[in-house]
CSV table of C-alpha atoms (C1' of nucleotides) and ligand atoms in Angstrom, one decimal:
chain,number,residue,atom,x,y,z
I,1,MET,CA,16.4,34.4,8.8
I,2,THR,CA,18.8,32.2,6.5
I,3,LEU,CA,18.1,30.9,3.3
I,4,ALA,CA,16.6,28.1,4.5
I,5,ASP,CA,14.1,29.8,6.8
I,6,ASP,CA,13.7,32.1,3.9
I,7,LYS,CA,12.0,29.0,1.5
I,8,ILE,CA,10.2,28.1,4.5
I,9,ALA,CA,8.7,31.9,4.7
I,10,LYS,CA,8.3,31.6,0.7
I,11,LEU,CA,6.1,28.6,1.1
I,12,THR,CA,3.4,29.7,3.7
I,13,ALA,CA,3.2,32.8,1.9
I,14,ALA,CA,2.3,31.1,-1.0
I,15,LEU,CA,0.4,28.2,0.9
I,16,ARG,CA,-1.8,31.5,2.5
I,17,ASN,CA,-2.2,33.2,-0.6
I,18,ALA,CA,-3.9,29.8,-1.7
I,19,GLY,CA,-6.2,30.2,1.1
I,20,VAL,CA,-4.2,27.4,3.6
I,21,ARG,CA,-3.7,28.1,6.8
I,22,VAL,CA,-0.3,28.6,8.5
I,23,THR,CA,-0.3,26.3,11.2
I,24,ARG,CA,2.4,25.5,13.9
I,25,GLN,CA,2.2,22.3,12.9
I,26,ARG,CA,2.9,22.8,9.6
I,27,ILE,CA,5.7,25.2,10.1
I,28,ALA,CA,7.3,22.2,11.9
I,29,LEU,CA,6.5,19.8,9.2
I,30,LEU,CA,8.0,21.6,6.8
I,31,SER,CA,11.2,22.6,8.7
I,32,VAL,CA,11.1,18.7,9.4
I,33,LEU,CA,10.8,17.9,5.2
I,34,ARG,CA,12.9,20.7,4.0
I,35,ASP,CA,16.0,18.9,6.6
I,36,ALA,CA,15.4,15.6,6.1
I,37,LYS,CA,17.4,13.9,3.9
I,38,ASP,CA,16.3,10.8,3.8
I,39,HIS,CA,12.5,9.2,2.8
I,40,PRO,CA,11.2,9.5,6.3
I,41,ASP,CA,7.5,8.1,6.6
I,42,ALA,CA,5.1,9.3,8.9
I,43,GLU,CA,5.0,8.4,12.2
I,44,GLU,CA,8.9,9.3,11.7
I,45,LEU,CA,7.9,12.3,10.2
I,46,LEU,CA,5.9,12.9,13.7
I,47,LYS,CA,8.8,12.1,16.0
I,48,ARG,CA,11.1,14.4,14.5
I,49,THR,CA,8.3,17.3,14.4
I,50,LYS,CA,7.5,17.2,17.7
I,51,LEU,CA,10.9,18.0,18.4
I,52,ILE,CA,10.0,21.8,17.4
I,53,GLU,CA,6.7,21.4,18.4
I,54,PRO,CA,4.8,19.3,20.5
I,55,ALA,CA,1.4,19.6,19.9
I,56,VAL,CA,0.9,18.0,16.9
I,57,SER,CA,-0.4,14.1,16.0
I,58,LEU,CA,0.3,11.2,13.8
I,59,ALA,CA,-3.4,12.6,12.1
I,60,THR,CA,-2.5,16.4,11.6
I,61,VAL,CA,1.2,14.5,10.0
I,62,TYR,CA,-0.7,12.4,7.6
I,63,ARG,CA,-3.5,15.3,7.1
I,64,THR,CA,-0.4,17.6,6.2
I,65,LEU,CA,1.1,15.7,3.9
I,66,SER,CA,-1.7,15.1,1.6
I,67,LEU,CA,-2.9,18.9,1.8
I,68,LEU,CA,1.5,19.2,0.9
I,69,GLU,CA,0.9,16.1,-1.8
I,70,ALA,CA,-2.0,17.7,-3.4
I,71,ALA,CA,-0.1,21.3,-3.5
I,72,GLY,CA,2.7,19.4,-5.5
I,73,VAL,CA,5.3,20.4,-2.2
I,74,VAL,CA,5.7,16.9,-1.1
I,75,HIS,CA,6.3,13.4,-3.3
I,76,ARG,CA,5.2,9.9,-1.4
I,77,HIS,CA,6.5,6.8,-2.1
I,78,SER,CA,4.9,3.6,-1.0
I,79,PHE,CA,7.5,1.0,-1.9
I,80,GLU,CA,7.2,-2.6,-0.7
I,81,GLY,CA,6.5,-3.9,2.5
I,82,GLY,CA,6.5,-1.1,4.6
I,83,SER,CA,4.6,2.3,5.1
I,84,ALA,CA,4.5,4.8,2.8
I,85,ARG,CA,7.5,7.8,3.0
I,86,PHE,CA,7.6,11.8,1.8
I,87,GLU,CA,10.5,13.6,0.8
I,88,THR,CA,10.3,17.0,-0.4
I,89,ALA,CA,9.5,18.1,-3.9
I,90,THR,CA,12.5,20.3,-4.5
I,91,LYS,CA,14.9,18.2,-6.3
I,92,LYS,CA,14.7,17.6,-9.7
I,93,HIS,CA,12.7,14.1,-10.9
I,94,HIS,CA,14.5,11.1,-9.5
I,95,ASP,CA,13.6,7.4,-9.0
I,96,HIS,CA,15.0,5.0,-6.6
I,97,ILE,CA,16.8,2.1,-6.3
I,98,VAL,CA,16.1,0.3,-2.3
I,99,ASP,CA,18.4,-1.9,-1.2
I,100,LEU,CA,16.9,-5.1,-0.1
I,101,ASP,CA,19.2,-6.1,3.3
I,102,SER,CA,19.7,-2.9,4.5
I,103,GLY,CA,16.0,-0.8,3.7
I,104,GLU,CA,18.7,2.7,2.5
I,105,VAL,CA,17.3,4.1,-0.4
I,106,ILE,CA,19.9,5.6,-3.3
I,107,GLU,CA,18.0,8.2,-5.7
I,108,PHE,CA,19.1,8.1,-9.0
I,109,ASN,CA,17.7,9.4,-12.6
I,110,SER,CA,18.3,8.2,-16.4
I,111,ASP,CA,16.7,10.7,-19.2
I,112,LYS,CA,17.2,8.1,-21.2
I,113,ILE,CA,14.6,6.1,-19.2
I,114,GLU,CA,12.4,8.9,-18.5
I,115,GLN,CA,12.2,9.3,-22.8
I,116,LEU,CA,11.6,5.7,-23.5
I,117,GLN,CA,8.4,5.5,-20.8
I,118,ASN,CA,6.9,8.5,-23.2
I,119,GLU,CA,7.6,6.8,-26.2
I,120,ILE,CA,6.3,3.7,-25.1
I,121,ALA,CA,2.8,5.1,-23.7
I,122,ALA,CA,2.6,7.4,-26.9
I,123,GLN,CA,3.0,3.8,-29.0
I,124,LEU,CA,0.0,3.1,-27.3
I,125,GLY,CA,-1.8,6.7,-27.6
I,126,PHE,CA,-0.9,7.2,-24.0
I,127,ASP,CA,0.0,10.1,-22.1
I,128,VAL,CA,2.2,9.1,-19.4
I,129,ILE,CA,0.8,11.6,-15.8
I,130,HIS,CA,3.2,9.9,-13.6
I,131,HIS,CA,4.9,6.8,-13.0
I,132,ARG,CA,6.6,4.2,-10.4
I,133,MET,CA,10.0,3.1,-11.1
I,134,GLU,CA,11.8,1.3,-7.5
I,135,LEU,CA,14.4,-1.1,-8.0
I,136,TYR,CA,14.8,-3.7,-5.4
I,137,CYS,CA,18.5,-4.3,-5.4
I,138,ARG,CA,21.3,-6.3,-3.4
I,139,LYS,CA,25.4,-5.1,-2.9
I,140,ARG,CA,27.4,-6.6,-5.8
I,141,ARG,CA,30.2,-8.3,-4.1
T,1,MET,CA,-7.4,-33.7,-20.9
T,2,THR,CA,-7.0,-30.2,-22.4
T,3,LEU,CA,-3.5,-28.9,-23.2
T,4,ALA,CA,-4.1,-26.4,-20.1
T,5,ASP,CA,-5.5,-28.8,-17.9
T,6,ASP,CA,-2.4,-30.7,-18.8
T,7,LYS,CA,-0.3,-27.8,-17.3
T,8,ILE,CA,-2.2,-27.5,-14.3
T,9,ALA,CA,-1.7,-31.5,-13.9
T,10,LYS,CA,2.1,-31.0,-14.5
T,11,LEU,CA,2.0,-28.0,-11.8
T,12,THR,CA,0.0,-29.5,-9.1
T,13,ALA,CA,2.8,-32.7,-9.3
T,14,ALA,CA,5.3,-30.1,-9.0
T,15,LEU,CA,3.7,-28.8,-6.0
T,16,ARG,CA,3.0,-32.6,-4.9
T,17,ASN,CA,6.4,-33.0,-4.9
T,18,ALA,CA,7.5,-30.2,-2.8
T,19,GLY,CA,5.9,-31.1,-0.4
T,20,VAL,CA,2.7,-28.8,-0.6
T,21,ARG,CA,-0.9,-30.6,-0.9
T,22,VAL,CA,-3.3,-30.8,-3.6
T,23,THR,CA,-5.8,-29.7,-2.0
T,24,ARG,CA,-9.6,-28.7,-4.4
T,25,GLN,CA,-9.3,-25.4,-3.5
T,26,ARG,CA,-5.9,-25.0,-4.9
T,27,ILE,CA,-6.4,-26.6,-8.0
T,28,ALA,CA,-10.2,-24.3,-8.3
T,29,LEU,CA,-8.1,-21.2,-7.9
T,30,LEU,CA,-5.2,-22.3,-9.9
T,31,SER,CA,-7.9,-22.7,-12.8
T,32,VAL,CA,-8.8,-19.7,-12.4
T,33,LEU,CA,-5.7,-17.9,-12.7
T,34,ARG,CA,-4.8,-20.1,-15.8
T,35,ASP,CA,-7.7,-19.1,-18.0
T,36,ALA,CA,-7.4,-15.0,-16.2
T,37,LYS,CA,-6.6,-13.0,-19.0
T,38,ASP,CA,-7.1,-10.0,-16.4
T,39,HIS,CA,-4.9,-8.8,-13.6
T,40,PRO,CA,-8.0,-9.4,-10.7
T,41,ASP,CA,-7.4,-8.8,-7.1
T,42,ALA,CA,-8.0,-11.3,-4.4
T,43,GLU,CA,-12.0,-10.8,-4.1
T,44,GLU,CA,-12.5,-11.3,-7.5
T,45,LEU,CA,-10.4,-14.6,-7.6
T,46,LEU,CA,-12.4,-15.7,-4.9
T,47,LYS,CA,-15.5,-14.9,-6.9
T,48,ARG,CA,-14.5,-16.4,-9.5
T,49,THR,CA,-13.2,-19.6,-7.9
T,50,LYS,CA,-16.2,-19.9,-5.9
T,51,LEU,CA,-17.9,-20.8,-9.5
T,52,ILE,CA,-15.4,-24.0,-9.9
T,53,GLU,CA,-15.4,-24.8,-6.0
T,54,PRO,CA,-17.9,-23.3,-3.5
T,55,ALA,CA,-15.9,-24.4,-0.4
T,56,VAL,CA,-13.3,-21.7,-0.5
T,57,SER,CA,-13.1,-18.7,1.6
T,58,LEU,CA,-11.2,-15.0,1.3
T,59,ALA,CA,-8.5,-16.5,3.5
T,60,THR,CA,-7.5,-19.7,1.8
T,61,VAL,CA,-7.2,-17.5,-2.1
T,62,TYR,CA,-5.0,-14.8,-0.3
T,63,ARG,CA,-3.2,-18.1,1.6
T,64,THR,CA,-2.3,-19.6,-1.5
T,65,LEU,CA,-1.2,-16.6,-3.5
T,66,SER,CA,1.4,-16.1,-1.7
T,67,LEU,CA,2.0,-19.9,-1.5
T,68,LEU,CA,2.1,-19.7,-5.5
T,69,GLU,CA,4.2,-16.4,-5.1
T,70,ALA,CA,6.5,-17.8,-3.3
T,71,ALA,CA,7.1,-20.8,-5.7
T,72,GLY,CA,7.4,-18.6,-8.5
T,73,VAL,CA,4.0,-19.1,-10.2
T,74,VAL,CA,2.1,-16.2,-9.6
T,75,HIS,CA,3.0,-12.6,-9.7
T,76,ARG,CA,1.4,-10.1,-7.5
T,77,HIS,CA,0.9,-6.0,-8.6
T,78,SER,CA,0.6,-3.4,-5.7
T,79,PHE,CA,-0.7,-0.7,-8.1
T,80,GLU,CA,-1.6,2.6,-6.8
T,81,GLY,CA,-4.6,3.0,-4.9
T,82,GLY,CA,-6.5,-0.9,-4.5
T,83,SER,CA,-5.6,-3.3,-3.1
T,84,ALA,CA,-3.0,-6.2,-4.7
T,85,ARG,CA,-3.8,-7.8,-8.6
T,86,PHE,CA,-2.3,-11.0,-9.5
T,87,GLU,CA,-1.3,-13.2,-13.1
T,88,THR,CA,0.5,-16.4,-13.6
T,89,ALA,CA,4.1,-15.9,-14.1
T,90,THR,CA,4.1,-17.9,-17.4
T,91,LYS,CA,4.4,-15.0,-19.5
T,92,LYS,CA,7.7,-13.5,-19.8
T,93,HIS,CA,8.7,-10.4,-18.3
T,94,HIS,CA,6.6,-7.0,-18.5
T,95,ASP,CA,5.4,-3.9,-16.8
T,96,HIS,CA,2.5,-1.8,-17.1
T,97,ILE,CA,0.5,1.1,-17.6
T,98,VAL,CA,-2.3,2.0,-15.5
T,99,ASP,CA,-5.4,3.8,-17.3
T,100,LEU,CA,-5.7,6.2,-14.8
T,101,ASP,CA,-9.6,7.0,-16.0
T,102,SER,CA,-10.9,3.3,-16.5
T,103,GLY,CA,-8.8,1.5,-14.2
T,104,GLU,CA,-7.7,-0.6,-17.4
T,105,VAL,CA,-3.9,-2.4,-17.0
T,106,ILE,CA,-2.0,-2.8,-20.2
T,107,GLU,CA,1.1,-4.6,-20.4
T,108,PHE,CA,4.2,-3.8,-22.2
T,109,ASN,CA,8.0,-4.5,-22.4
T,110,SER,CA,11.1,-2.8,-23.0
T,111,ASP,CA,14.6,-4.8,-23.1
T,112,LYS,CA,16.3,-1.5,-23.6
T,113,ILE,CA,14.6,0.3,-20.1
T,114,GLU,CA,15.6,-3.5,-19.0
T,115,GLN,CA,18.8,-3.4,-19.4
T,116,LEU,CA,19.3,0.3,-18.7
T,117,GLN,CA,18.4,-0.7,-15.6
T,118,ASN,CA,20.9,-3.5,-14.7
T,119,GLU,CA,23.7,-0.7,-15.9
T,120,ILE,CA,22.7,1.7,-13.4
T,121,ALA,CA,22.4,-0.2,-10.5
T,122,ALA,CA,25.5,-1.8,-11.5
T,123,GLN,CA,27.2,1.7,-11.5
T,124,LEU,CA,26.1,2.1,-8.3
T,125,GLY,CA,27.4,-1.1,-7.3
T,126,PHE,CA,24.0,-3.1,-7.3
T,127,ASP,CA,22.5,-6.5,-8.6
T,128,VAL,CA,18.5,-5.8,-9.4
T,129,ILE,CA,17.1,-8.6,-7.6
T,130,HIS,CA,13.2,-7.5,-8.9
T,131,HIS,CA,11.6,-3.7,-9.6
T,132,ARG,CA,8.5,-2.3,-10.2
T,133,MET,CA,7.9,0.5,-13.0
T,134,GLU,CA,4.4,1.3,-13.6
T,135,LEU,CA,3.4,4.2,-15.9
T,136,TYR,CA,0.1,5.9,-15.2
T,137,CYS,CA,-1.7,7.2,-18.1
T,138,ARG,CA,-4.5,8.9,-20.0
T,139,LYS,CA,-5.8,8.2,-23.1
T,140,ARG,CA,-4.1,11.3,-25.9
T,141,ARG,CA,-6.5,13.0,-27.7
B,1,DT,C1',-7.2,45.0,19.1
B,2,DT,C1',-11.0,42.6,19.1
B,3,DT,C1',-14.2,40.1,16.8
B,4,DA,C1',-16.4,36.1,13.9
B,5,DC,C1',-16.1,32.4,11.4
B,6,DA,C1',-14.2,29.2,8.8
B,7,DC,C1',-10.5,26.4,8.9
B,8,DT,C1',-7.4,23.3,11.8
B,9,DT,C1',-6.1,19.9,15.5
B,10,DG,C1',-5.8,15.8,18.8
B,11,DC,C1',-8.4,12.1,19.9
B,12,DG,C1',-10.0,8.0,19.4
B,13,DA,C1',-13.1,5.6,16.4
B,14,DA,C1',-13.5,3.7,11.7
B,15,DT,C1',-11.6,1.7,7.7
B,16,DA,C1',-9.6,-1.5,4.4
B,17,DA,C1',-6.3,-4.7,3.1
B,18,DT,C1',-4.3,-9.1,4.4
B,19,DT,C1',-2.9,-12.0,8.2
B,20,DC,C1',-3.4,-14.8,11.9
B,21,DT,C1',-6.1,-18.3,15.2
B,22,DC,C1',-7.5,-22.2,16.1
B,23,DA,C1',-10.8,-26.3,16.3
B,24,DT,C1',-12.4,-29.0,12.8
B,25,DA,C1',-11.7,-31.5,8.0
B,26,DA,C1',-8.9,-33.2,4.2
B,27,DT,C1',-4.6,-35.2,2.0
B,28,DG,C1',-1.3,-39.2,0.5
B,29,DA,C1',2.4,-42.1,2.4
B,30,DA,C1',2.3,-46.6,4.2
Y,1,DT,C1',-8.0,-47.6,5.8
Y,2,DT,C1',-5.6,-45.8,8.6
Y,3,DC,C1',-3.2,-41.3,11.1
Y,4,DA,C1',-0.1,-37.8,11.1
Y,5,DT,C1',0.5,-33.9,8.9
Y,6,DT,C1',-0.9,-30.3,6.4
Y,7,DA,C1',-4.7,-27.3,5.0
Y,8,DT,C1',-9.5,-25.0,5.7
Y,9,DG,C1',-13.0,-21.4,7.4
Y,10,DA,C1',-14.7,-18.4,10.5
Y,11,DG,C1',-13.8,-14.2,12.4
Y,12,DA,C1',-11.0,-11.7,15.0
Y,13,DA,C1',-6.4,-9.5,15.0
Y,14,DT,C1',-3.6,-6.1,12.6
Y,15,DT,C1',-1.6,-1.8,10.6
Y,16,DA,C1',-1.6,1.9,8.3
Y,17,DT,C1',-4.0,5.4,7.2
Y,18,DT,C1',-8.6,7.9,7.0
Y,19,DC,C1',-12.5,10.4,9.4
Y,20,DG,C1',-16.2,12.6,12.9
Y,21,DC,C1',-16.2,16.0,16.2
Y,22,DA,C1',-15.9,18.7,19.7
Y,23,DA,C1',-12.9,22.3,21.0
Y,24,DG,C1',-8.7,25.7,20.0
Y,25,DT,C1',-6.7,28.8,16.3
Y,26,DG,C1',-5.5,31.6,12.1
Y,27,DT,C1',-7.0,35.2,9.4
Y,28,DA,C1',-8.7,39.7,7.6
Y,29,DA,C1',-12.5,42.8,8.4
Y,30,DA,C1',-14.1,45.8,11.9
H,1,LIG,MN1,14.4,10.7,-3.6
H,2,LIG,MN1,0.6,-8.2,-16.2
H,3,LIG,ZN1,11.0,8.6,-13.4
H,4,LIG,ZN1,10.5,-4.4,-16.7
DNA sequence: TTTACACTTGCGAATAATTCTCATAATGAA
DNA sequence: TTCATTATGAGAATTATTCGCAAGTGTAAA
């Protein structure tokens, strides 16, 4: 059992503990999400999951993603133009640059910006629950 | 002819000059957009436009909004959850806070954040073409 | 291990926002 | 006014996502 498998084991135990059933489909999707180094959409996740567990449907992928999102395990990003993209919530908070030419998604984070966002909201009497910051860019040349 | 009407006259002249026909529907929608103090969606814009010019359809509202967006006259915002919302591009650049409880949209802007966004992108070899920054908030109490 | 039952799944239908098709109507340059 | 060109309305089509339901499966108790 590798470290990665162990992570999934812990995760599924936690889910089971929360009254969520650990099915073949869910385990397969979790491992796909764990291995993903990009920001795949539901169709792409279905394709990858089918390689591990052929008995999965798109509806189940969506349902499971919503479940994991509600559990705080995955994040959903609705970038301009296409369908929603997903990633595990394991890394620390970050925002995204979208390359308008290639479609590539690059991650970045700025504590300064995050702090300014909170200050601005506070000044207006708000607490920031979550936010969206996406920079649509082109390679400088 | 009021100042506001004059603005529309200039705008329509510019459009006509660009080979775009100035129809009753377009004039009506433009005046609705000019008067809007909020961030209405297409359905709401249709409702308001019908008061001025009953012969408008939702398809035309969408078509005209896309036209105006391409011309840089209106901005489209796809906030979480609902349909796209629109506003004229007359004010200076700003971003939005969305009150999660009331749905209210509040505007703000931060030159500091804008500058940081550009610096971060530049450091990664990108130029920011446009961006999205939305703070989903709750009233502090 | 078997059982019981609540939870999940796959399938296809339903939904919602937006775009498209195409026959008809309106605009504006001449 | 004329007339080629462009815009419109109505509803069908599209796309991403969710839903309903019958059938299958995971879990924990027996
Ligand atoms: Mn990411
Ligand atoms: Mn605004
Ligand atoms: Zn952030
Ligand atoms: Zn901004």
